[in-house]
Structure formats: structure tokens, C-alpha cells
PDB file of C-alpha atoms in Angstrom:
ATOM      1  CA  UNK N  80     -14.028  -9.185  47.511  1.00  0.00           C
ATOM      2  CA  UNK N  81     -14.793  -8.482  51.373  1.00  0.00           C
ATOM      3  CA  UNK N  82     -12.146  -8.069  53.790  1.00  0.00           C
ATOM      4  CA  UNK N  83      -9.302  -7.684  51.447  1.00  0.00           C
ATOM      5  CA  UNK N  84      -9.693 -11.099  49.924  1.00  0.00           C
ATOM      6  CA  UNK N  85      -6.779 -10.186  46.945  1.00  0.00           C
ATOM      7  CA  UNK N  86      -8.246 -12.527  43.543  1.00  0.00           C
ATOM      8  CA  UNK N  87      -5.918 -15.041  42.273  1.00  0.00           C
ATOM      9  CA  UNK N  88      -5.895 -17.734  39.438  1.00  0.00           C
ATOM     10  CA  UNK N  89      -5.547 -20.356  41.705  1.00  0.00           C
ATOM     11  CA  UNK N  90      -4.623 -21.141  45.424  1.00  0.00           C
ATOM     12  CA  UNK N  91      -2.364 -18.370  47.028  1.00  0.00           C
ATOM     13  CA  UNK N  92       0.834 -19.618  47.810  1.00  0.00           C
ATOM     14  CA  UNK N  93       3.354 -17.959  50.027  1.00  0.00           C
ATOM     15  CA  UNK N  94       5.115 -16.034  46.987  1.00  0.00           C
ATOM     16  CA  UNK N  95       1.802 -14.232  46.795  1.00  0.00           C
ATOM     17  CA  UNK N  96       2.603 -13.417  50.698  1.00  0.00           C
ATOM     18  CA  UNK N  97       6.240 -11.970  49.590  1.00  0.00           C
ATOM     19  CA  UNK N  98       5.021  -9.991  46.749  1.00  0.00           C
ATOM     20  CA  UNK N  99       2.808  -7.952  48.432  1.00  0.00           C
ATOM     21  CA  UNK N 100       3.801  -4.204  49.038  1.00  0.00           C
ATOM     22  CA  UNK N 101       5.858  -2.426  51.536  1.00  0.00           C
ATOM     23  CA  UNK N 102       3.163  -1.606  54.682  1.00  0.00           C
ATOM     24  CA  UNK N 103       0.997  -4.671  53.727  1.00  0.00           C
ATOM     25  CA  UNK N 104       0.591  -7.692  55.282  1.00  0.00           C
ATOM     26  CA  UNK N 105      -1.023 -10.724  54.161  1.00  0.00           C
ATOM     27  CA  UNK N 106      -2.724 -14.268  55.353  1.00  0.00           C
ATOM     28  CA  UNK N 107      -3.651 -17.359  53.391  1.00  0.00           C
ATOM     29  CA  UNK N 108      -6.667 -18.295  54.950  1.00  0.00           C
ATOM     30  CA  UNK N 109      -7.958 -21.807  53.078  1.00  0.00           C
ATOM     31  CA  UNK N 110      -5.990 -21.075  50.352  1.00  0.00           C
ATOM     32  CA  UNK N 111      -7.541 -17.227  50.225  1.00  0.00           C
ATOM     33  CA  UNK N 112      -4.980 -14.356  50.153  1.00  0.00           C
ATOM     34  CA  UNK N 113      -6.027 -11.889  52.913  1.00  0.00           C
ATOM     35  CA  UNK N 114      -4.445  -8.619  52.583  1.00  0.00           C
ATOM     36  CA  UNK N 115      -4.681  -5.628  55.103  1.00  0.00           C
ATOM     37  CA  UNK N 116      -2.785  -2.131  55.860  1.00  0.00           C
ATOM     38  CA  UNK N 117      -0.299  -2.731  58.633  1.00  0.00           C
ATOM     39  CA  UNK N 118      -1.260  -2.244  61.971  1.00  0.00           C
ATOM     40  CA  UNK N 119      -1.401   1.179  64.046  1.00  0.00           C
ATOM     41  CA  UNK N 120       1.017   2.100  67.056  1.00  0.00           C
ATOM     42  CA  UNK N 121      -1.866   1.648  69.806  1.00  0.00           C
ATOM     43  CA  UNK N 122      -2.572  -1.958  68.053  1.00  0.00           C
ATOM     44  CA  UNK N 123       1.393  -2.676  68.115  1.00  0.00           C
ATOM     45  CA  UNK N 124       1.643  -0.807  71.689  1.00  0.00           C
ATOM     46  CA  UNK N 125      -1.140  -3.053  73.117  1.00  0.00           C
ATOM     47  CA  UNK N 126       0.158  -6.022  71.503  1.00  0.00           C
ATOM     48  CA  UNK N 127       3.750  -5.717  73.349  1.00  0.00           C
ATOM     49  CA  UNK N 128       2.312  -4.664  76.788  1.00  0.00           C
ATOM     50  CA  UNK N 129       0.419  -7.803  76.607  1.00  0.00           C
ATOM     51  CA  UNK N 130       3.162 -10.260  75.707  1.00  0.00           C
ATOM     52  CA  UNK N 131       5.437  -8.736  78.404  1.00  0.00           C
ATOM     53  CA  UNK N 132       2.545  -9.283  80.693  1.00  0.00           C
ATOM     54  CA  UNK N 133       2.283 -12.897  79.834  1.00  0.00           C
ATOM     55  CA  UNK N 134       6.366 -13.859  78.377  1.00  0.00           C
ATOM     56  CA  UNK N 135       7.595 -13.651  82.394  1.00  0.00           C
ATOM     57  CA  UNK N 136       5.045 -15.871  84.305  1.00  0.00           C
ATOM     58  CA  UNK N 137       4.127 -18.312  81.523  1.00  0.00           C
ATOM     59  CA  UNK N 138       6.800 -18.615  78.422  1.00  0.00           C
ATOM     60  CA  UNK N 139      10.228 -17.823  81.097  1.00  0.00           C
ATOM     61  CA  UNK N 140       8.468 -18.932  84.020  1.00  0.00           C
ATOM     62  CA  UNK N 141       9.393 -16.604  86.515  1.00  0.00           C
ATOM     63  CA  UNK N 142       6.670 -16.258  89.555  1.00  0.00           C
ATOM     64  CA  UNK N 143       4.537 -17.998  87.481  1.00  0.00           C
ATOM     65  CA  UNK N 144       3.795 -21.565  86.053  1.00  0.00           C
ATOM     66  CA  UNK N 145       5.745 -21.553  82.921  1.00  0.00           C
ATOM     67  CA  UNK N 146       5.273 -24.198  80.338  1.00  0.00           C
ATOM     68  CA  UNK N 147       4.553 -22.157  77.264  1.00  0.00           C
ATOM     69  CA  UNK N 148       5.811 -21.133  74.141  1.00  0.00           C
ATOM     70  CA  UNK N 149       4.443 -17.240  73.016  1.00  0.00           C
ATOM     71  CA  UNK N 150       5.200 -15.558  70.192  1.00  0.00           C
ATOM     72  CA  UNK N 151       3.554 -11.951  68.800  1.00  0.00           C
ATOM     73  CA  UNK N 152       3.141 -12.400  64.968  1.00  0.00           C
ATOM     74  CA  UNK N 153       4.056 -15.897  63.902  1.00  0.00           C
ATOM     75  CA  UNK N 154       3.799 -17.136  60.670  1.00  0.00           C
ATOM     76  CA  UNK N 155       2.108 -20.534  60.833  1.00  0.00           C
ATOM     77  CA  UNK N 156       1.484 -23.096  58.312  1.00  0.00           C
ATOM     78  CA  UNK N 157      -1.233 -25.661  58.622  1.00  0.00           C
ATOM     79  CA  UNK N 158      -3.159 -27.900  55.680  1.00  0.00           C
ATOM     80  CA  UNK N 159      -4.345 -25.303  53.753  1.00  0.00           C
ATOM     81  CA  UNK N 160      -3.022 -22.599  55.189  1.00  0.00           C
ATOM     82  CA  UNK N 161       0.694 -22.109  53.965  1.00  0.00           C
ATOM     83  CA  UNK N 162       0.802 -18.446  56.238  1.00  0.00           C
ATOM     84  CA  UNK N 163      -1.904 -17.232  58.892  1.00  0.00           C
ATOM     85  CA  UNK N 164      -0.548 -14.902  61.209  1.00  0.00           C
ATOM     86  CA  UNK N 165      -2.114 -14.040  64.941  1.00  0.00           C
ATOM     87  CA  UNK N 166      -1.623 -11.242  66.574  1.00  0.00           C
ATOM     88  CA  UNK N 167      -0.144 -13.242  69.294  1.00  0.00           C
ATOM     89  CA  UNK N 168      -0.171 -17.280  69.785  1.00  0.00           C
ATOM     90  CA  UNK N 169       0.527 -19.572  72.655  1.00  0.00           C
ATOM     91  CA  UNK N 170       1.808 -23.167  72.027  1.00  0.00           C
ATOM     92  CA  UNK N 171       1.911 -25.261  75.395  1.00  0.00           C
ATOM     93  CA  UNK N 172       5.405 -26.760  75.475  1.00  0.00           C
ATOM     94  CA  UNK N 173       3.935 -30.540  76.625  1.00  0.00           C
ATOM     95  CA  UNK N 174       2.503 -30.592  73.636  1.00  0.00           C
ATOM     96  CA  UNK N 175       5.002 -29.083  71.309  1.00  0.00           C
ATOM     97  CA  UNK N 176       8.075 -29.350  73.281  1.00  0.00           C
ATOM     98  CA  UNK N 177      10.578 -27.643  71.093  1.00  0.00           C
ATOM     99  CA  UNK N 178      10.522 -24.366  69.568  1.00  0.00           C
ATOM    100  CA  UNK N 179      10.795 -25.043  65.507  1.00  0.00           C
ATOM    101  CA  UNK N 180      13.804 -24.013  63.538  1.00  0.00           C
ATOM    102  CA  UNK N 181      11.601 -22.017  60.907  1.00  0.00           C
ATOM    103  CA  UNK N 182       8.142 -21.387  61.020  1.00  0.00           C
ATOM    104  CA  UNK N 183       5.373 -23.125  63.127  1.00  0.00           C
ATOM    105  CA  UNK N 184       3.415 -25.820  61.855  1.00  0.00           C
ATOM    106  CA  UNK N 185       1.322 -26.832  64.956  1.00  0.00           C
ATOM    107  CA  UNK N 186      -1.847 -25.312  65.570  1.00  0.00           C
ATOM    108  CA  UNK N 187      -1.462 -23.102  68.374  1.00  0.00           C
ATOM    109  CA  UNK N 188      -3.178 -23.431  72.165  1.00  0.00           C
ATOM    110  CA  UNK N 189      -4.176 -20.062  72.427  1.00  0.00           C
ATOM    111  CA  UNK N 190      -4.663 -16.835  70.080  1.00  0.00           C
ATOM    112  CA  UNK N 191      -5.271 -13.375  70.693  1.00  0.00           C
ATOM    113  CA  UNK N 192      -6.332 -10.997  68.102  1.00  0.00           C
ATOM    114  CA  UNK N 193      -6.316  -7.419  68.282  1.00  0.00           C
ATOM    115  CA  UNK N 194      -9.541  -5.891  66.494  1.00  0.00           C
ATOM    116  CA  UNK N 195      -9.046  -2.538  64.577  1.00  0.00           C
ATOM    117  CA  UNK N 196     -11.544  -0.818  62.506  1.00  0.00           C
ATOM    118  CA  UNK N 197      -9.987  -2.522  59.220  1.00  0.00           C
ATOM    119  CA  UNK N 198      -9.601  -5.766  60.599  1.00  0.00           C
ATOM    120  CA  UNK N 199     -12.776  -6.441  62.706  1.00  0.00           C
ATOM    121  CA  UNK N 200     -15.128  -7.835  60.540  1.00  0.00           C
ATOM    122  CA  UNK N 201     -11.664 -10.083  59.107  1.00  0.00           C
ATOM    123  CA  UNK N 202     -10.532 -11.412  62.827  1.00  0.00           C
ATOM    124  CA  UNK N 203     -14.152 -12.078  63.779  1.00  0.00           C
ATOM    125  CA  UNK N 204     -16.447 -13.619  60.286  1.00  0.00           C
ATOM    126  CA  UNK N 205     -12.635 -15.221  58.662  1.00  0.00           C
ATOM    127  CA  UNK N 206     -10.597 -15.756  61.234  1.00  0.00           C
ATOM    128  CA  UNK N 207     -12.536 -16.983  64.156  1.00  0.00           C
ATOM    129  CA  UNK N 208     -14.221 -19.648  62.496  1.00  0.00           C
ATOM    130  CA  UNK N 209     -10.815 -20.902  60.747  1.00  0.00           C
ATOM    131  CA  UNK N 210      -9.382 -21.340  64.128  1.00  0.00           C
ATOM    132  CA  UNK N 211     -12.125 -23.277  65.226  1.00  0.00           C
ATOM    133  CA  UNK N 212     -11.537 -25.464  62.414  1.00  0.00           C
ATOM    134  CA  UNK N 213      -8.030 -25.975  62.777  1.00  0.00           C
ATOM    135  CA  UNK N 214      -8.724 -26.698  66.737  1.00  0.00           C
ATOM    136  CA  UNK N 215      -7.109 -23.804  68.549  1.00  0.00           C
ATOM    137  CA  UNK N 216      -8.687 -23.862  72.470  1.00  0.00           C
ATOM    138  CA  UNK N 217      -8.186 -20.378  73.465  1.00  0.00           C
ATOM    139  CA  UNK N 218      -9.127 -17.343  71.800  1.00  0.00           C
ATOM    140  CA  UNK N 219      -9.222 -13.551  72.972  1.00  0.00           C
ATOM    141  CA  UNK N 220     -10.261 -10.623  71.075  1.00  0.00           C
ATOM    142  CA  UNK N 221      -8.696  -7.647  72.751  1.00  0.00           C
ATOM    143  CA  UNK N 222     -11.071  -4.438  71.525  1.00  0.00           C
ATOM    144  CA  UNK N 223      -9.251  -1.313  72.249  1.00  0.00           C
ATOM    145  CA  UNK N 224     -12.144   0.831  71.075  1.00  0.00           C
ATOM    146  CA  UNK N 225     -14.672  -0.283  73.346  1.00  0.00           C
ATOM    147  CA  UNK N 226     -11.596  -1.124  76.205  1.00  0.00           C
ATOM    148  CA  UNK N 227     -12.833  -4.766  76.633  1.00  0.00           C
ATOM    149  CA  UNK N 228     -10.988  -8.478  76.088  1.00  0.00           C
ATOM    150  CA  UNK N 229     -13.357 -11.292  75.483  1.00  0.00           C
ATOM    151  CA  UNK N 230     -12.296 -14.663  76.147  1.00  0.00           C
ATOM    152  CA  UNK N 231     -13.648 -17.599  74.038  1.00  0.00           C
ATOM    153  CA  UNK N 232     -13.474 -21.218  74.417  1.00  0.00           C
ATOM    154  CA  UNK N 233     -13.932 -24.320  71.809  1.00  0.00           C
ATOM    155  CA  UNK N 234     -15.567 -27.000  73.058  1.00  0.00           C
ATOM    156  CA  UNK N 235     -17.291 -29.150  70.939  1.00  0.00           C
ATOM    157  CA  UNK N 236     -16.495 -27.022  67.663  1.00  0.00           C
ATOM    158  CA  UNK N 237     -18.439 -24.067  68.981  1.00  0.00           C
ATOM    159  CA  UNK N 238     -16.902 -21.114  70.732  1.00  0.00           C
ATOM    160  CA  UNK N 239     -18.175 -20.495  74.268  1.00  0.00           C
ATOM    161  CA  UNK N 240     -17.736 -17.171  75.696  1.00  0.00           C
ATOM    162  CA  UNK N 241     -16.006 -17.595  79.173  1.00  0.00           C
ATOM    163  CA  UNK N 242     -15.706 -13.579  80.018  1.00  0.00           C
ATOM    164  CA  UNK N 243     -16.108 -10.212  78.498  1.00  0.00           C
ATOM    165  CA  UNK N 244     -13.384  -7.905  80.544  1.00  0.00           C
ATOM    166  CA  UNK N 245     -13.524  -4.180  80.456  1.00  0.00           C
ATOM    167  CA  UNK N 246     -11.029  -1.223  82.086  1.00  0.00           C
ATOM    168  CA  UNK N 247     -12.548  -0.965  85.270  1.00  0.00           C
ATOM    169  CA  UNK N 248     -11.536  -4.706  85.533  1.00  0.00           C
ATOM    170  CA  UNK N 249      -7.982  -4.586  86.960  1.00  0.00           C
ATOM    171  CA  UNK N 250      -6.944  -7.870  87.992  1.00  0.00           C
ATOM    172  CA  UNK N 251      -8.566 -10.787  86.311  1.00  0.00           C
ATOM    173  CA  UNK N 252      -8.029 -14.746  85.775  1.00  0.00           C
ATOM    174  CA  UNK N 253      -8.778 -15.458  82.085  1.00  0.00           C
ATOM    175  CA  UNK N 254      -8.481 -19.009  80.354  1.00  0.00           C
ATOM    176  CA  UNK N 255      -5.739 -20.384  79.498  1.00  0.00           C
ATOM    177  CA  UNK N 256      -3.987 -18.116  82.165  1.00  0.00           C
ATOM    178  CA  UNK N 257      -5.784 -18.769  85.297  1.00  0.00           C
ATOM    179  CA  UNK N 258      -2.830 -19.904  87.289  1.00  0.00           C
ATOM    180  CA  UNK N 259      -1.873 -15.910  87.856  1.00  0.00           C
ATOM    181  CA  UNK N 260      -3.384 -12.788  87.811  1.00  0.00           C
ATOM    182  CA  UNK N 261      -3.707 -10.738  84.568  1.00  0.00           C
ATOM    183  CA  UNK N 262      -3.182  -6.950  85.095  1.00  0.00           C
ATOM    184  CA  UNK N 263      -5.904  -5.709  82.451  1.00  0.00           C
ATOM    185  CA  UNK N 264      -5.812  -2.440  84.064  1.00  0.00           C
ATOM    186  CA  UNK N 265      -2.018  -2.072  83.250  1.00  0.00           C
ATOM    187  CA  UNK N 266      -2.846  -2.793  80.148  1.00  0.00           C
ATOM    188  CA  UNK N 267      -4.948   0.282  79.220  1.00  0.00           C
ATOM    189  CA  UNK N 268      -2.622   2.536  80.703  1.00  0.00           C
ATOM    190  CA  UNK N 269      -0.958   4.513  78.154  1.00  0.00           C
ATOM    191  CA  UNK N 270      -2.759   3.482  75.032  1.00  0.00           C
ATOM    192  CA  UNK N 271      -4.403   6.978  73.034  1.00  0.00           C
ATOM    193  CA  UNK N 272      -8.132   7.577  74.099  1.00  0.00           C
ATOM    194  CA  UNK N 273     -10.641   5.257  71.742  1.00  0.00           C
ATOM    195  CA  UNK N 274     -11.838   6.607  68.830  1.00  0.00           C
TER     196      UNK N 274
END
């Protein structure tokens, strides 16, 4: 039972989601139920610093391109999937035009997972190949124990690594945000020292 891989009679539904108890959060993952502790503050910290740094230019489109949808922590439900949550997911708008009523059922452009020490082994051998096979184009993995973001690519049904970003990188241009600059330094400051 790796990765907190809860064992059910049959498929896990979303009842088996709501069930779960208070502080822990679950995924259905090919109809697997994923379970894990809830996330830490510098997790949750880095997670909000990084949507404000992206919501202005690219959901509101202020100094930037716009033409996005971004959420942090959206339930999505895709064919076989009834809940798989991302840290945070990006859903360009001329592709899904209209932000749904209830929860998302298109597979998102872009997803960024933050990697913990409970949920590393989970975001990168579970859910990194799932997203491949549901077609997301963007992924990041934002480490905040070794400081670095590493931006992935599908093409072809293989991830290709386009950049591995650390802290002394302050201003970078990662895929699919290359139209403005990313502050990556900003985005260390404040966060606990690793380990």
C-alpha cells in the first residue's frame, strides 16, 4: 500500500473523498484512493506567493498577457478520475472559455506540484505519469528542500525537461509563462530554511 493508496472493495468514489478525516486529504487517481496528511505552512506559503505571482499578469491580465484561468487546489474530474487535486492548475481560457459552475472537468494546461517529504515519491511515480496520460502540457515541480523548480514538457507522451531553476536564479522565463518574467527569487524569500 505505497504512498497512502487507502484499500477499497471496489473503485473509490468521491464519498470515499468526503469520509476521510479532519487534516486529510485525498485523490482518486484511476480509480485509487490516495490519501495524505495536509500540507505544511511553507508548502501552503509557497503555494500562495506563487499564484499571486502568476493571478496578475496571466489569469487578470494586468501588465501581462492574460488569457488564463488559475486556480490553487481544484478538484478535477476526468474519466477515471472522479477527484485529483494539483497543487495549482492553469486552464488557457481559448480553450476552456468559461470558468465551470462546480468543479472542473477539463484537463488542465499547466500543473504545478509542490513536493514535500510525504508527498514526493506520490507527485513524482503517481502523479506525473497520470498527467501525462490525461494530456496536461505543462508541469512544474517546485522543491522547496533543495530550492529548485523544474519545468517539464509533454511532447509525444514523454516528459521533456525544459529547465531546472534554483535560488540564485532570480528572474526567469519558464514554459507556459514565457511572455513575462517570473520572480523565482521573490519566491524564496520568506519561506523557513530547508530541512
Amino acid at each position: 500500500m505505497a504512498y497512502g493508496a487507502k484499500p477499497l472493495e471496489g473503485p473509490a468514489t468521491f464519498a470515499d473523498i468526503e469520509a476521510l478525516p479532519e487534516g486529510v486529504v485525498g485523490e482518486i487517481i484511476d480509480g485509487t484512493l490516495y490519501t495524505q496528511a495536509r500540507p505544511r505552512a511553507a508548502h501552503g506559503y509557497f503555494e500562495l506567493r506563487l499564484f499571486r505571482e502568476l493571478d496578475e499578469p496571466f489569469q487578470l491580465g494586468g501588465e501581462g498577457p492574460g488569457g488564463w484561468w488559475l486556480m490553487t487546489e481544484p478538484g478535477i474530474r476526468v474519466g477515471g478520475s472522479p477527484e485529483f487535486i494539483p497543487d495549482l492548475a492553469g486552464w488557457r481560457r481559448e480553450r476552456v472559455p468559461l470558468m465551470p459552475n462546480g468543479q472542473w472537468t477539463d484537463v488542465p494546461d499547466w500543473a504545478c506540484e509542490i513536493l514535500s517529504p510525504s508527498t514526493r515519491a506520490y507527485d513524482t511515480r503517481i502523479k506525473r505519469p497520470f498527467y501525462a496520460r490525461i494530456g496536461i502540457k505543462h508541469l512544474w515541480f517546485v522543491d522547496l528542500d533543495s530550492r529548485t523548480l523544474t519545468v517539464s514538457e509533454l511532447r509525444d507522451g514523454r516528459w521533456v525537461e525544459m529547465g531546472v531553476y534554483g535560488e540564485e536564479d532570480d528572474l526567469i522565463r519558464a514554459p507556459p509563462f514565457e511572455e513575462r518574467d517570473l520572480r523565482l527569487g521573490w519566491l524564496w524569500k520568506s519561506l523557513p530554511p530547508p530541512g
